[in-house]
Coordinates of N, CA and C in Angstrom, one line a residue:
M118 N -41.1 -1.2 -19.0 CA -40.0 -0.6 -19.2 C -39.5 -0.6 -20.7
S119 N -39.1 0.6 -21.3 CA -39.2 0.4 -22.7 C -37.6 -0.3 -23.2
V120 N -37.8 -1.1 -24.2 CA -36.7 -1.3 -25.0 C -35.5 -0.7 -24.9
L121 N -35.4 0.5 -25.2 CA -34.1 1.2 -25.1 C -33.3 1.4 -23.5
R122 N -34.6 1.2 -22.5 CA -33.9 1.2 -21.3 C -33.6 0.0 -20.7
M123 N -34.0 -1.2 -21.2 CA -33.9 -2.3 -21.0 C -32.2 -2.6 -21.6
I124 N -32.1 -2.1 -23.0 CA -30.7 -2.3 -23.6 C -29.6 -1.4 -22.8
Y125 N -29.9 0.0 -22.4 CA -29.0 0.4 -21.6 C -28.7 -0.4 -20.1
L126 N -29.4 -1.0 -19.6 CA -29.5 -1.7 -18.2 C -28.5 -2.9 -18.3
A127 N -28.8 -3.5 -19.7 CA -27.9 -4.8 -20.1 C -26.6 -4.2 -20.4
L128 N -26.4 -3.5 -21.1 CA -25.1 -2.7 -21.1 C -24.4 -2.5 -20.0
A129 N -25.0 -2.0 -19.1 CA -24.7 -1.2 -17.8 C -23.9 -2.5 -17.1
V130 N -24.9 -3.7 -17.0 CA -24.6 -4.9 -16.3 C -23.2 -5.5 -17.0
W131 N -23.3 -5.5 -18.4 CA -22.4 -6.3 -19.1 C -21.1 -5.3 -19.2
G132 N -21.0 -4.0 -18.9 CA -19.9 -3.2 -18.7 C -19.2 -3.1 -17.4
T133 N -20.2 -3.9 -16.4 CA -19.4 -4.1 -15.0 C -19.0 -5.6 -15.2
I134 N -19.7 -6.4 -15.5 CA -19.3 -8.2 -15.3 C -18.3 -7.9 -16.1
H135 N -18.2 -7.9 -17.5 CA -16.8 -8.3 -18.4 C -15.6 -7.5 -18.0
P136 N -15.5 -6.4 -17.8 CA -14.3 -5.8 -17.2 C -14.0 -6.3 -16.3
M137 N -14.7 -6.6 -15.1 CA -14.2 -6.8 -13.8 C -13.7 -8.6 -13.9
S138 N -14.2 -9.4 -14.5 CA -13.9 -10.6 -14.8 C -12.3 -10.1 -15.1
W139 N -11.7 -9.7 -16.2 CA -10.6 -9.5 -16.4 C -9.5 -9.1 -15.2
F140 N -10.4 -8.1 -14.5 CA -9.6 -7.4 -13.3 C -9.3 -8.2 -12.3
I141 N -10.3 -9.3 -12.1 CA -10.3 -10.1 -11.1 C -9.0 -11.1 -11.5
A142 N -8.9 -11.8 -12.8 CA -8.3 -12.6 -13.2 C -6.8 -12.1 -13.2
W143 N -6.5 -10.7 -13.4 CA -5.4 -10.3 -13.4 C -5.0 -9.8 -11.8
F144 N -5.7 -9.7 -11.1 CA -5.5 -9.7 -9.7 C -5.2 -11.4 -9.1
N145 N -5.7 -12.3 -9.4 CA -5.7 -13.4 -9.1 C -4.2 -13.9 -9.5
E146 N -3.6 -13.5 -10.7 CA -2.4 -14.1 -11.3 C -1.2 -12.9 -10.4
N147 N -1.5 -12.0 -10.2 CA -0.5 -10.9 -10.1 C -0.5 -10.5 -8.4
G148 N -1.4 -10.8 -7.7 CA -1.6 -10.6 -6.5 C -2.3 -9.0 -6.2
Y149 N -3.0 -8.8 -5.3 CA -3.9 -7.7 -5.2 C -3.4 -6.5 -4.7
S150 N -2.4 -6.1 -6.2 CA -2.1 -4.6 -5.7 C -2.6 -3.7 -6.8
L151 N -3.0 -2.5 -6.1 CA -3.9 -1.7 -6.9 C -2.8 -0.9 -7.8
A152 N -1.4 -0.8 -7.1 CA 0.0 0.0 -7.4 C 0.4 -1.0 -8.9
G153 N 0.2 -2.2 -8.5 CA 0.5 -3.1 -9.6 C 0.0 -2.8 -11.0
M154 N -1.3 -3.0 -10.5 CA -2.5 -2.8 -11.7 C -2.1 -1.5 -12.3
V155 N -2.0 -0.2 -11.7 CA -1.7 1.0 -12.4 C -0.3 0.9 -12.9
E156 N 0.5 0.4 -12.6 CA 1.9 0.0 -13.4 C 1.5 -0.8 -14.9
A157 N 0.5 -1.7 -14.7 CA 0.6 -2.4 -15.9 C -0.4 -1.6 -16.9
W158 N -1.1 -0.8 -16.5 CA -1.9 -0.1 -17.3 C -1.0 0.7 -18.0
H159 N 0.4 1.1 -17.5 CA 1.2 1.9 -18.3 C 2.4 1.0 -18.9
A160 N 2.1 -0.1 -19.2 CA 3.1 -1.1 -19.7 C 3.9 -0.4 -21.0
N161 N 2.9 0.3 -21.7 CA 3.5 0.6 -23.1 C 2.7 1.8 -23.5
A162 N 3.0 2.1 -24.8 CA 2.5 3.6 -25.3 C 0.7 3.2 -25.7
A163 N 0.9 2.0 -25.9 CA -0.6 1.5 -26.5 C -1.7 1.7 -25.2
T164 N -1.1 1.1 -24.3 CA -2.0 0.6 -22.7 C -2.1 2.2 -22.2
S165 N -0.9 3.0 -22.3 CA -1.4 4.1 -21.7 C -2.3 5.0 -22.5
G166 N -2.0 5.3 -23.9 CA -3.1 5.9 -24.5 C -4.3 5.4 -24.2
L167 N -4.8 4.3 -24.0 CA -6.0 3.8 -23.8 C -6.4 4.2 -22.4
V168 N -5.5 4.2 -21.4 CA -5.9 4.9 -20.0 C -6.1 6.1 -20.2
W169 N -5.3 7.0 -20.8 CA -5.9 8.2 -21.2 C -7.2 8.4 -21.8
D170 N -7.4 7.9 -22.8 CA -8.6 7.8 -23.7 C -9.8 7.8 -22.6
L171 N -10.0 6.8 -21.8 CA -11.1 6.4 -21.0 C -11.0 7.5 -19.8
T172 N -9.6 7.9 -18.9 CA -10.0 8.9 -18.2 C -10.5 10.1 -18.8
I173 N -10.0 10.8 -19.8 CA -10.8 11.7 -20.5 C -12.2 11.6 -20.8
A174 N -12.7 10.3 -21.2 CA -13.9 10.0 -21.4 C -14.9 10.1 -20.1
A175 N -14.1 9.5 -19.0 CA -14.7 9.4 -17.8 C -15.3 11.0 -17.1
V176 N -14.1 11.8 -17.5 CA -14.2 13.2 -16.6 C -15.3 14.0 -17.6
A177 N -15.2 13.7 -18.8 CA -16.5 14.4 -19.6 C -17.7 13.7 -19.2
L178 N -18.0 12.7 -19.0 CA -19.2 11.7 -18.5 C -19.6 12.3 -17.2
T179 N -18.6 12.7 -16.3 CA -18.6 13.3 -14.8 C -19.2 14.7 -15.1
I180 N -18.6 15.3 -15.8 CA -19.2 16.9 -16.4 C -20.4 17.0 -16.7
W181 N -20.7 16.0 -17.7 CA -22.1 16.0 -18.3 C -23.3 15.4 -17.6
I182 N -22.9 14.5 -16.6 CA -23.7 14.1 -15.5 C -24.3 15.2 -14.3
I183 N -23.2 15.8 -13.9 CA -23.1 16.9 -13.1 C -24.1 18.2 -13.5
A184 N -23.8 18.3 -14.8 CA -24.6 19.4 -15.6 C -26.1 19.0 -15.7
E185 N -26.2 18.0 -16.2 CA -27.9 17.4 -16.3 C -28.6 17.4 -15.3
V186 N -27.7 16.6 -14.0 CA -28.3 16.5 -12.7 C -28.9 17.8 -12.2
W187 N -27.9 19.0 -12.1 CA -28.3 20.4 -12.0 C -29.5 21.0 -12.4
V188 N -29.7 20.6 -13.9 CA -30.8 20.9 -14.5 C -32.3 20.2 -14.1
R189 N -31.8 18.9 -14.3 CA -33.1 17.8 -14.1 C -33.7 17.6 -13.0
K190 N -32.5 17.6 -11.5 CA -32.9 17.5 -10.4 C -33.1 16.0 -10.2
N191 N -32.3 15.0 -11.0 CA -32.3 13.7 -10.9 C -31.3 13.2 -9.9
W192 N -31.5 13.4 -8.9 CA -30.2 13.1 -8.0 C -29.8 11.8 -7.7
S193 N -30.8 10.9 -8.3 CA -30.3 9.3 -8.5 C -29.1 9.1 -9.1
A194 N -29.5 9.8 -10.6 CA -28.4 9.7 -11.8 C -27.2 10.1 -11.0
L195 N -26.9 10.5 -10.2 CA -25.4 10.8 -9.5 C -24.6 9.5 -9.0
I196 N -25.2 8.7 -9.1 CA -24.8 6.9 -8.7 C -23.7 6.7 -9.7
A197 N -23.9 7.3 -11.1 CA -23.4 7.1 -12.2 C -22.0 7.4 -12.1
I198 N -21.6 8.6 -11.5 CA -20.5 8.8 -11.4 C -19.3 7.9 -10.6
P199 N -19.7 7.5 -9.4 CA -18.7 6.3 -8.4 C -18.9 5.1 -9.4
A200 N -19.8 4.8 -10.1 CA -19.7 3.7 -10.7 C -18.8 3.7 -12.1
T201 N -18.6 5.0 -12.6 CA -17.7 5.2 -13.5 C -16.2 5.3 -13.3
F202 N -16.1 5.9 -12.0 CA -14.5 5.9 -11.5 C -14.2 4.3 -11.0
C203 N -15.1 3.8 -10.2 CA -14.8 2.3 -9.4 C -15.0 1.5 -10.4
I204 N -15.8 1.2 -11.3 CA -16.0 0.1 -12.3 C -15.3 0.5 -13.7
G205 N -15.8 1.6 -14.5 CA -15.6 1.9 -15.9 C -16.4 2.6 -16.3
V206 N -16.1 3.7 -17.4 CA -16.8 4.1 -18.2 C -18.0 3.3 -18.9
S207 N -17.6 2.1 -19.0 CA -18.2 0.7 -19.7 C -19.5 0.4 -19.0
C208 N -19.6 0.7 -17.8 CA -20.8 0.7 -16.9 C -21.4 2.2 -16.4
G209 N -20.6 3.1 -16.3 CA -21.1 4.5 -16.1 C -21.8 5.2 -16.8
L210 N -21.7 4.8 -18.2 CA -22.2 5.8 -19.5 C -23.6 5.1 -19.4
P211 N -23.6 3.6 -19.8 CA -25.1 3.1 -19.7 C -25.8 3.2 -18.8
L212 N -25.4 3.1 -17.5 CA -25.7 3.5 -16.0 C -26.8 4.6 -16.2
Y213 N -25.9 5.5 -16.5 CA -26.5 7.2 -16.5 C -27.5 7.0 -17.7
L214 N -27.2 6.7 -18.8 CA -28.4 6.8 -20.0 C -29.9 6.1 -19.3
F215 N -29.6 4.8 -18.6 CA -30.7 4.4 -18.2 C -31.4 5.0 -17.0
L216 N -30.9 5.5 -16.0 CA -31.3 6.4 -15.2 C -32.1 7.5 -15.9
R217 N -31.3 8.4 -16.8 CA -31.4 9.6 -17.6 C -33.1 9.2 -18.5
T218 N -33.4 8.2 -18.9 CA -34.3 7.9 -19.5 C -35.6 7.2 -19.0
R219 N -35.5 7.5 -17.8 CA -36.8 6.8 -16.6 C -37.9 7.9 -16.9
P220 N -39.0 7.3 -16.9 CA -40.2 8.2 -17.2 C -40.2 9.6 -16.1
V221 N -40.6 10.6 -16.7 CA -40.7 11.3 -15.8 C -42.1 11.6 -15.1
E222 N -42.1 11.9 -13.9 CA -43.1 11.8 -12.8 C -43.7 13.2 -12.5

């Protein structure tokens, strides 16, 4: 495995663990309410701006993944879409880059 692929994989793992540690801490403190978390995301203009920034980035990443999978027929790369929306762009983007840069068979 190339150094670049290892970096992408490490970033995908970090992009899963680090944000999730914050989400779990929030849930432990405030209860397991998805509606409560969404409300917290819109606590002020700065957090709302960040939510929209990440949402737009997630949509753009999804369109890119679909377009490239359509051409490259790398169907396994589609797993990056649910990773993006269930975990975050910090996981989905490096995961997709990791999957995209695998050696061609």
